[in-house]
Short mmCIF file of C-alpha atoms in Angstrom, two decimals:
data_model
loop_
_atom_site.label_atom_id
_atom_site.label_comp_id
_atom_site.label_asym_id
_atom_site.label_seq_id
_atom_site.Cartn_x
_atom_site.Cartn_y
_atom_site.Cartn_z
CA MET R 1 4.63 -33.63 -4.65
CA LYS R 2 3.02 -30.28 -3.72
CA LYS R 3 5.62 -28.41 -5.79
CA ALA R 4 4.90 -30.62 -8.80
CA ALA R 5 1.14 -30.07 -8.45
CA GLY R 6 1.70 -26.31 -8.21
CA ALA R 7 3.86 -26.38 -11.34
CA TYR R 8 1.18 -28.31 -13.26
CA ILE R 9 -1.57 -25.90 -12.16
CA LEU R 10 0.56 -22.91 -13.13
CA ALA R 11 1.36 -24.41 -16.54
CA ILE R 12 -2.30 -25.19 -17.27
CA SER R 13 -3.44 -21.74 -16.12
CA ALA R 14 -0.81 -19.98 -18.26
CA SER R 15 -1.77 -22.09 -21.29
CA LEU R 16 -5.47 -21.29 -20.85
CA LEU R 17 -4.68 -17.58 -20.52
CA VAL R 18 -2.61 -17.58 -23.73
CA PHE R 19 -5.34 -19.52 -25.55
CA ALA R 20 -7.98 -17.03 -24.37
CA ILE R 21 -5.85 -14.09 -25.55
CA LEU R 22 -5.54 -15.74 -28.97
CA LEU R 23 -9.29 -16.32 -28.96
CA PHE R 24 -10.08 -12.69 -28.09
CA PRO R 25 -7.14 -10.70 -29.51
CA GLN R 26 -8.94 -7.38 -30.03
CA GLN R 27 -10.56 -7.34 -26.60
CA SER R 28 -7.30 -8.40 -24.92
CA PHE R 29 -5.45 -5.61 -26.71
CA GLU R 30 -7.99 -3.04 -25.54
CA ALA R 31 -7.80 -4.35 -21.96
CA SER R 32 -4.01 -4.10 -22.12
CA LEU R 33 -4.26 -0.49 -23.28
CA GLN R 34 -6.64 0.22 -20.40
CA GLY R 35 -4.12 -1.24 -17.93
CA VAL R 36 -1.26 0.76 -19.41
CA HIS R 37 -3.40 3.90 -19.29
CA ILE R 38 -4.18 3.37 -15.59
CA TRP R 39 -0.50 2.78 -14.86
CA PHE R 40 0.89 5.72 -16.84
CA GLU R 41 -1.79 8.29 -15.98
CA ILE R 42 -2.26 7.46 -12.28
CA VAL R 43 0.16 4.92 -10.80
CA PHE R 44 3.43 6.05 -12.38
CA PRO R 45 3.27 9.79 -11.53
CA SER R 46 1.83 9.01 -8.08
CA LEU R 47 4.50 6.54 -6.98
CA LEU R 48 7.68 7.71 -8.73
CA PRO R 49 8.49 10.59 -6.32
CA PHE R 50 7.90 8.33 -3.32
CA PHE R 51 9.99 5.46 -4.67
CA ILE R 52 12.97 7.65 -5.52
CA GLY R 53 12.68 9.74 -2.36
CA THR R 54 12.45 6.80 0.02
CA GLU R 55 15.43 5.09 -1.61
CA ILE R 56 17.53 8.21 -0.96
CA LEU R 57 16.25 8.64 2.62
CA ILE R 58 17.02 5.02 3.47
CA TYR R 59 20.45 5.29 1.92
CA ILE R 60 21.54 8.49 3.74
CA GLY R 61 20.27 7.31 7.13
CA VAL R 62 17.17 9.45 7.72
CA VAL R 63 15.07 6.33 8.31
CA ASN R 64 17.57 5.16 10.95
CA PHE R 65 17.24 8.54 12.66
CA VAL R 66 13.44 8.34 12.72
CA GLY R 67 13.52 4.70 13.79
CA VAL R 68 15.57 5.30 16.93
CA ILE R 69 13.35 8.15 18.13
CA LEU R 70 9.97 6.55 17.40
CA GLU R 71 10.91 3.15 18.84
CA PRO R 72 9.16 3.96 22.19
CA VAL R 73 5.95 4.72 20.25
CA MET R 74 5.79 1.92 17.69
CA ARG R 75 7.03 -0.89 19.93
CA PRO R 76 4.15 -0.76 22.48
CA LEU R 77 1.50 -0.26 19.79
CA PHE R 78 2.51 -2.63 17.00
CA ASN R 79 5.52 -4.48 18.42
CA THR R 80 7.62 -3.15 15.56
CA PRO R 81 10.74 -0.94 15.52
CA GLY R 82 10.52 2.83 15.16
CA CYS R 83 11.44 2.76 11.48
CA SER R 84 8.06 1.10 10.81
CA SER R 85 6.50 4.54 11.37
CA PHE R 86 8.28 5.76 8.26
CA ALA R 87 6.96 2.80 6.23
CA TYR R 88 3.41 3.40 7.47
CA ILE R 89 3.36 7.14 6.81
CA MET R 90 4.82 6.67 3.33
CA SER R 91 2.20 3.98 2.67
CA ILE R 92 -0.82 6.06 3.71
CA THR R 93 0.38 9.03 1.67
CA SER R 94 1.47 7.25 -1.52
CA GLY R 95 -0.52 3.99 -1.59
CA TYR R 96 0.13 0.44 -2.79
CA PRO R 97 2.77 -1.02 -2.80
CA THR R 98 5.07 1.65 -1.27
CA GLY R 99 4.77 0.45 2.34
CA ALA R 100 5.54 -3.13 1.37
CA ARG R 101 8.53 -2.01 -0.71
CA ILE R 102 9.98 0.05 2.16
CA THR R 103 9.40 -2.84 4.57
CA ALA R 104 11.29 -5.20 2.27
CA ARG R 105 14.15 -2.69 1.95
CA LEU R 106 14.37 -2.32 5.74
CA ARG R 107 14.48 -6.10 6.07
CA GLN R 108 17.15 -6.28 3.36
CA GLN R 109 19.20 -3.67 5.26
CA GLY R 110 18.88 -5.70 8.48
CA MET R 111 16.93 -2.96 10.27
CA VAL R 112 14.01 -5.27 11.12
CA SER R 113 13.75 -8.96 11.91
CA LYS R 114 11.73 -11.37 9.77
CA ALA R 115 8.85 -11.44 12.27
CA GLU R 116 8.88 -7.65 12.60
CA GLY R 117 8.81 -7.23 8.83
CA GLU R 118 5.82 -9.56 8.55
CA ARG R 119 4.04 -7.60 11.30
CA MET R 120 4.75 -4.41 9.37
CA LEU R 121 3.22 -5.84 6.20
CA ALA R 122 0.00 -6.30 8.19
CA PHE R 123 -0.56 -2.54 8.49
CA CYS R 124 1.98 -0.86 6.18
CA SER R 125 0.14 -1.84 3.00
CA THR R 126 -2.56 0.71 2.23
CA SER R 127 -4.04 2.71 -0.59
CA GLY R 128 -3.27 6.41 -0.83
CA PRO R 129 -5.41 9.55 -0.60
CA LEU R 130 -4.80 10.43 -4.27
CA PHE R 131 -6.58 7.24 -5.34
CA ILE R 132 -9.29 7.16 -2.66
CA SER R 133 -10.25 10.84 -2.65
CA GLY R 134 -9.37 11.70 -6.23
CA ALA R 135 -9.97 8.66 -8.41
CA VAL R 136 -12.78 7.00 -6.42
CA ALA R 137 -14.66 9.70 -4.50
CA VAL R 138 -14.51 12.42 -7.17
CA GLY R 139 -13.78 10.65 -10.45
CA MET R 140 -15.97 7.55 -9.98
CA LEU R 141 -18.64 8.48 -7.43
CA GLY R 142 -18.77 12.19 -8.20
CA TYR R 143 -19.05 12.95 -4.48
CA PRO R 144 -15.87 14.37 -2.83
CA SER R 145 -17.26 14.06 0.72
CA ALA R 146 -17.38 10.28 0.35
CA GLY R 147 -13.58 10.40 0.31
CA TRP R 148 -13.51 11.19 4.02
CA ILE R 149 -15.58 8.13 4.85
CA LEU R 150 -13.46 5.87 2.65
CA LEU R 151 -10.17 7.33 3.95
CA SER R 152 -11.20 7.07 7.62
CA SER R 153 -12.47 3.51 7.19
CA HIS R 154 -9.37 2.44 5.29
CA TYR R 155 -6.74 3.77 7.69
CA LEU R 156 -8.64 2.73 10.82
CA ALA R 157 -8.82 -0.78 9.36
CA SER R 158 -5.04 -0.82 8.78
CA ILE R 159 -4.40 0.27 12.37
CA THR R 160 -6.81 -2.42 13.60
CA ALA R 161 -4.91 -5.08 11.66
CA GLY R 162 -1.61 -3.77 13.04
CA LEU R 163 -2.87 -3.94 16.63
CA ILE R 164 -4.07 -7.51 16.09
CA PHE R 165 -0.83 -8.65 14.45
CA ARG R 166 1.33 -7.19 17.21
CA PHE R 167 0.85 -10.62 18.83
CA TYR R 168 2.14 -12.45 15.75
CA LYS R 169 5.31 -14.33 16.79
CA HIS R 170 5.53 -11.95 19.76
CA LYS R 171 7.86 -14.28 21.68
CA GLU R 172 10.57 -14.08 19.05
CA ILE R 173 13.61 -11.96 19.86
CA HIS R 174 13.45 -8.70 17.95
CA ILE R 175 16.26 -6.50 16.71
CA ASN R 176 17.13 -4.24 19.60
CA THR R 177 17.04 -0.63 18.50
CA SER R 178 15.97 0.84 21.84
CA SER R 179 18.12 3.23 23.79
CA LYS R 180 18.13 4.97 27.14
CA PRO R 181 15.91 8.09 27.23
CA SER R 182 18.87 10.33 28.02
CA ARG R 183 20.63 9.23 24.84
CA LEU R 184 17.66 9.11 22.48
CA LEU R 185 18.50 12.18 20.38
CA SER R 186 22.26 11.68 20.43
CA ARG R 187 21.93 8.03 19.38
CA ALA R 188 19.53 8.96 16.58
CA ILE R 189 22.00 11.53 15.23
CA SER R 190 24.81 9.00 15.58
CA GLU R 191 22.80 6.40 13.62
CA LEU R 192 22.15 8.91 10.83
CA TYR R 193 25.81 9.90 10.63
CA ASN R 194 27.15 6.33 10.72
CA THR R 195 24.72 5.18 8.01
CA TYR R 196 25.61 8.13 5.80
CA ILE R 197 29.36 7.50 6.20
CA GLN R 198 28.95 3.77 5.61
CA ASN R 199 26.93 4.25 2.39
CA LYS R 200 28.63 7.43 1.21
CA GLU R 201 29.04 7.61 -2.55
CA PRO R 202 28.95 10.34 -5.23
CA LEU R 203 25.59 12.11 -5.51
CA GLY R 204 25.19 11.16 -9.16
CA GLN R 205 25.74 7.48 -8.44
CA MET R 206 23.28 7.53 -5.53
CA LEU R 207 20.59 9.23 -7.64
CA SER R 208 21.20 6.81 -10.51
CA ARG R 209 20.81 3.85 -8.17
CA ALA R 210 17.58 5.26 -6.70
CA VAL R 211 16.06 6.05 -10.10
CA SER R 212 16.97 2.72 -11.72
CA SER R 213 15.67 0.73 -8.74
CA SER R 214 12.43 2.75 -8.67
CA MET R 215 11.86 2.43 -12.43
CA LEU R 216 12.36 -1.34 -12.30
CA SER R 217 9.77 -1.65 -9.54
CA LEU R 218 7.31 0.56 -11.42
CA LEU R 219 7.72 -1.47 -14.62
CA ASN R 220 6.96 -4.64 -12.65
CA ILE R 221 3.82 -2.97 -11.29
CA CYS R 222 2.80 -2.00 -14.84
CA GLY R 223 3.09 -5.61 -15.94
CA PHE R 224 0.83 -6.83 -13.14
CA ILE R 225 -1.80 -4.16 -13.80
CA VAL R 226 -1.91 -5.06 -17.51
CA LEU R 227 -1.99 -8.79 -16.79
CA PHE R 228 -4.91 -8.58 -14.38
CA SER R 229 -6.75 -6.11 -16.56
CA VAL R 230 -6.62 -8.66 -19.39
CA LEU R 231 -7.56 -11.47 -16.99
CA ILE R 232 -10.71 -9.68 -15.81
CA ASN R 233 -11.71 -8.95 -19.39
CA ILE R 234 -11.29 -12.62 -20.37
CA LEU R 235 -13.26 -13.82 -17.35
CA ASP R 236 -16.02 -11.44 -18.37
CA LEU R 237 -15.99 -12.45 -22.05
CA THR R 238 -16.05 -16.16 -21.26
CA GLY R 239 -18.95 -15.74 -18.85
CA ILE R 240 -17.03 -16.98 -15.82
CA LEU R 241 -17.78 -13.80 -13.88
CA ASP R 242 -21.49 -14.18 -14.70
CA ILE R 243 -21.50 -17.79 -13.51
CA ALA R 244 -19.78 -16.81 -10.26
CA ALA R 245 -22.27 -13.97 -9.84
CA VAL R 246 -25.21 -16.35 -10.23
CA VAL R 247 -23.68 -18.65 -7.61
CA MET R 248 -23.45 -15.67 -5.25
CA ASP R 249 -27.18 -15.00 -5.86
CA ASP R 250 -26.78 -11.30 -6.67
CA SER R 251 -25.54 -10.78 -10.21
CA ALA R 252 -25.81 -6.97 -10.07
CA VAL R 253 -23.36 -6.57 -7.18
CA ALA R 254 -21.45 -9.85 -7.41
CA LYS R 255 -19.90 -9.28 -10.83
CA PRO R 256 -18.18 -5.95 -10.04
CA PHE R 257 -17.34 -7.20 -6.55
CA LEU R 258 -15.59 -10.27 -7.97
CA ALA R 259 -13.76 -8.05 -10.46
CA GLY R 260 -12.65 -5.89 -7.53
CA LEU R 261 -11.24 -8.90 -5.72
CA ILE R 262 -8.93 -9.29 -8.71
CA GLU R 263 -8.18 -5.62 -9.53
CA MET R 264 -9.45 -2.91 -7.19
CA THR R 265 -9.48 -0.01 -9.68
CA ILE R 266 -11.67 -1.83 -12.19
CA GLY R 267 -13.90 -3.24 -9.43
CA SER R 268 -14.35 0.16 -7.79
CA ARG R 269 -15.29 1.69 -11.12
CA MET R 270 -17.86 -1.04 -11.84
CA LEU R 271 -19.39 -0.72 -8.37
CA SER R 272 -19.61 3.07 -8.67
CA GLN R 273 -21.67 2.66 -11.86
CA LEU R 274 -24.33 0.46 -10.20
CA ARG R 275 -27.80 1.93 -9.74
CA LEU R 276 -27.67 1.66 -5.97
CA PRO R 277 -27.83 4.29 -3.23
CA LEU R 278 -24.39 5.79 -2.56
CA TRP R 279 -24.45 4.59 1.03
CA ASP R 280 -24.90 0.98 -0.10
CA LYS R 281 -21.88 1.25 -2.41
CA LEU R 282 -19.41 2.70 0.08
CA PRO R 283 -18.96 -0.40 2.32
CA LEU R 284 -18.42 -2.58 -0.76
CA ILE R 285 -15.89 -0.17 -2.27
CA SER R 286 -14.19 0.18 1.12
CA PHE R 287 -13.86 -3.61 1.30
CA ILE R 288 -12.30 -3.79 -2.16
CA ILE R 289 -9.82 -0.95 -1.55
CA ALA R 290 -8.68 -2.46 1.75
CA TRP R 291 -8.35 -5.92 0.19
CA GLY R 292 -6.33 -4.44 -2.67
CA GLY R 293 -7.03 -7.19 -5.17
CA LEU R 294 -4.87 -9.95 -6.56
CA SER R 295 -3.10 -7.36 -8.69
CA VAL R 296 -1.84 -5.50 -5.61
CA HIS R 297 -0.90 -8.77 -3.90
CA ALA R 298 1.17 -9.72 -6.93
CA GLN R 299 2.86 -6.30 -6.79
CA VAL R 300 3.60 -6.80 -3.09
CA ALA R 301 5.04 -10.24 -3.84
CA ALA R 302 7.27 -8.67 -6.48
CA VAL R 303 8.61 -5.83 -4.31
CA THR R 304 9.16 -8.11 -1.29
CA SER R 305 10.97 -10.76 -3.31
CA ILE R 306 14.28 -9.12 -2.35
CA SER R 307 13.68 -10.26 1.24
CA ASP R 308 12.75 -13.44 3.10
CA LEU R 309 9.38 -12.11 4.25
CA SER R 310 6.45 -14.53 4.09
CA LEU R 311 3.22 -13.27 2.52
CA THR R 312 0.93 -15.65 4.44
CA PRO R 313 0.42 -13.30 7.41
CA TYR R 314 0.05 -10.42 4.96
CA ILE R 315 -2.89 -12.15 3.21
CA PHE R 316 -4.64 -12.80 6.54
CA ALA R 317 -4.06 -9.18 7.53
CA LYS R 318 -5.60 -7.96 4.27
CA ILE R 319 -8.69 -10.08 4.95
CA ILE R 320 -8.98 -8.46 8.38
CA GLN R 321 -8.46 -5.01 6.84
CA ALA R 322 -11.14 -5.62 4.22
CA ILE R 323 -13.77 -6.81 6.71
CA THR R 324 -13.10 -4.07 9.27
CA ALA R 325 -12.95 -1.37 6.56
CA ALA R 326 -16.41 -2.40 5.35
CA LEU R 327 -17.71 -2.38 8.95
CA TYR R 328 -16.24 1.06 9.64
CA ALA R 329 -17.71 2.41 6.39
CA SER R 330 -21.14 1.01 7.32
CA ILE R 331 -20.97 2.67 10.73
CA PHE R 332 -19.89 6.03 9.29
CA THR R 333 -22.53 5.98 6.56
CA ASN R 334 -25.25 5.27 9.13
CA ILE R 335 -24.08 8.18 11.27
CA ILE R 336 -23.45 10.66 8.46
CA GLN R 337 -25.76 10.65 5.46
CA PRO R 338 -25.83 14.13 3.94
CA ALA R 339 -27.67 14.81 0.71
CA TYR R 340 -25.90 13.24 -2.26
CA GLN R 341 -24.90 15.93 -4.74
CA PRO R 342 -22.66 14.75 -7.60
CA ALA R 343 -19.68 17.00 -8.22
CA PHE R 344 -17.53 15.88 -11.12
CA SER R 345 -14.12 17.35 -11.87
CA ASP R 346 -11.89 17.35 -14.93
CA ALA R 347 -9.28 14.62 -15.17
CA GLN R 348 -5.92 15.68 -13.77
CA SER R 349 -2.90 15.71 -16.03
CA TRP R 350 0.19 13.54 -15.59
CA LEU R 351 2.26 16.50 -14.40
CA THR R 352 -0.44 17.60 -11.96
CA ILE R 353 -0.59 14.16 -10.35
CA ALA R 354 3.22 13.98 -10.19
CA ALA R 355 3.34 17.44 -8.60
CA HIS R 356 0.69 16.46 -6.04
CA SER R 357 2.58 13.25 -5.28
CA GLY R 358 5.89 15.09 -4.89
CA GLY R 359 4.22 17.59 -2.58
CA LEU R 360 2.71 14.81 -0.48
CA PHE R 361 6.11 13.16 -0.22
CA ILE R 362 7.79 16.38 1.01
CA ILE R 363 4.96 17.06 3.48
CA SER R 364 5.17 13.45 4.75
CA VAL R 365 8.93 13.64 5.30
CA ILE R 366 8.63 17.00 7.07
CA ALA R 367 5.83 15.62 9.26
CA VAL R 368 7.83 12.52 10.22
CA LEU R 369 10.95 14.55 11.02
CA THR R 370 8.96 17.17 12.98
CA ILE R 371 7.24 14.53 15.10
CA SER R 372 10.52 12.71 15.67
CA ILE R 373 12.45 15.83 16.70
CA ALA R 374 9.57 17.00 18.94
CA ILE R 375 9.47 13.63 20.72
CA ALA R 376 13.26 13.63 21.10
CA LEU R 377 13.33 17.18 22.53
CA LEU R 378 10.46 16.50 24.95
CA ASN R 379 12.21 13.34 26.08
CA HIS R 380 15.46 15.25 26.52
CA ILE R 381 13.76 17.99 28.57
CA LYS R 382 12.07 15.35 30.75
CA VAL R 383 15.43 13.65 31.42
CA ILE R 384 17.07 16.98 32.35
CA LYS R 385 14.28 17.79 34.84
CA LEU R 386 14.68 14.38 36.42
#
């Protein structure tokens, strides 16, 4: 009965959307172009290096290597295996939906249990510094220093959600990837070697697989961005956003805030254009970025569809992230309120964004490997002394 009701609701909603597009063809076309522009100019060059790179690293066993070494760190904090550190670092450096995609791939490879994967989704789904510092702080607000407040609030909120969700299904048996301290480094190297041998294939074939898989995911993301861009435009044209804003009793803030709940980029831009003090805008924008919007949730649903992970705990985690991010931003803005001096910069080119993204990916991988090797060596020295 519930499935039938869901099918009817979906059919009616899709029919209304198509009718609205036919009713407003020009406006829908322009909204579609805006969505494609956002995807091609920002999302595509930002995520492509990360998607291809992580596919290769998972395939050759680097993630297994990192997972074995960082197990003693991630397990006590988040009750997740060591490989979750890789998903988290890739998420905070590249943004939505990279962390969710890596989590789904790790689940598909059998490296995490279902409960562990759902715990990972609670904190491994974040926006990236390119969007927060570049697009929002500089491009929309015209104030680069606001990026530090938004970044700090956002990542602290994700850690808070991860610490809370460590208790989610904590009694379930997890996949045992722990090892004795004396064998930590040797087992990590063994895991890397065994994975590489097991998946070994010609370099060209491996690169082709990584590129095709990454492009398919990015095209799915493009579709969701365009769809929700059109949806927001239709809700605005039909006055639904205005009605909802009146119900919320604050039409000036409510309308862009509601738009942000659907698509965070459009909502952040609308909020940044409000005639409000900067410090009143930051908590609202921080909430929207941490929530991600229905567009991001649809992208996460798409990239996790290859696994059996449930999105219910993920949605609750995003609510926690959004609330705590707004609270953190409020605290930081009350502590630090320097003079607001707009500082606009020229729009970055496609190649510039791609180069920045590729650089961030390389730095992230080097950082993860450096931390992992340092922990392994310190552990090895400690064992020898004992």
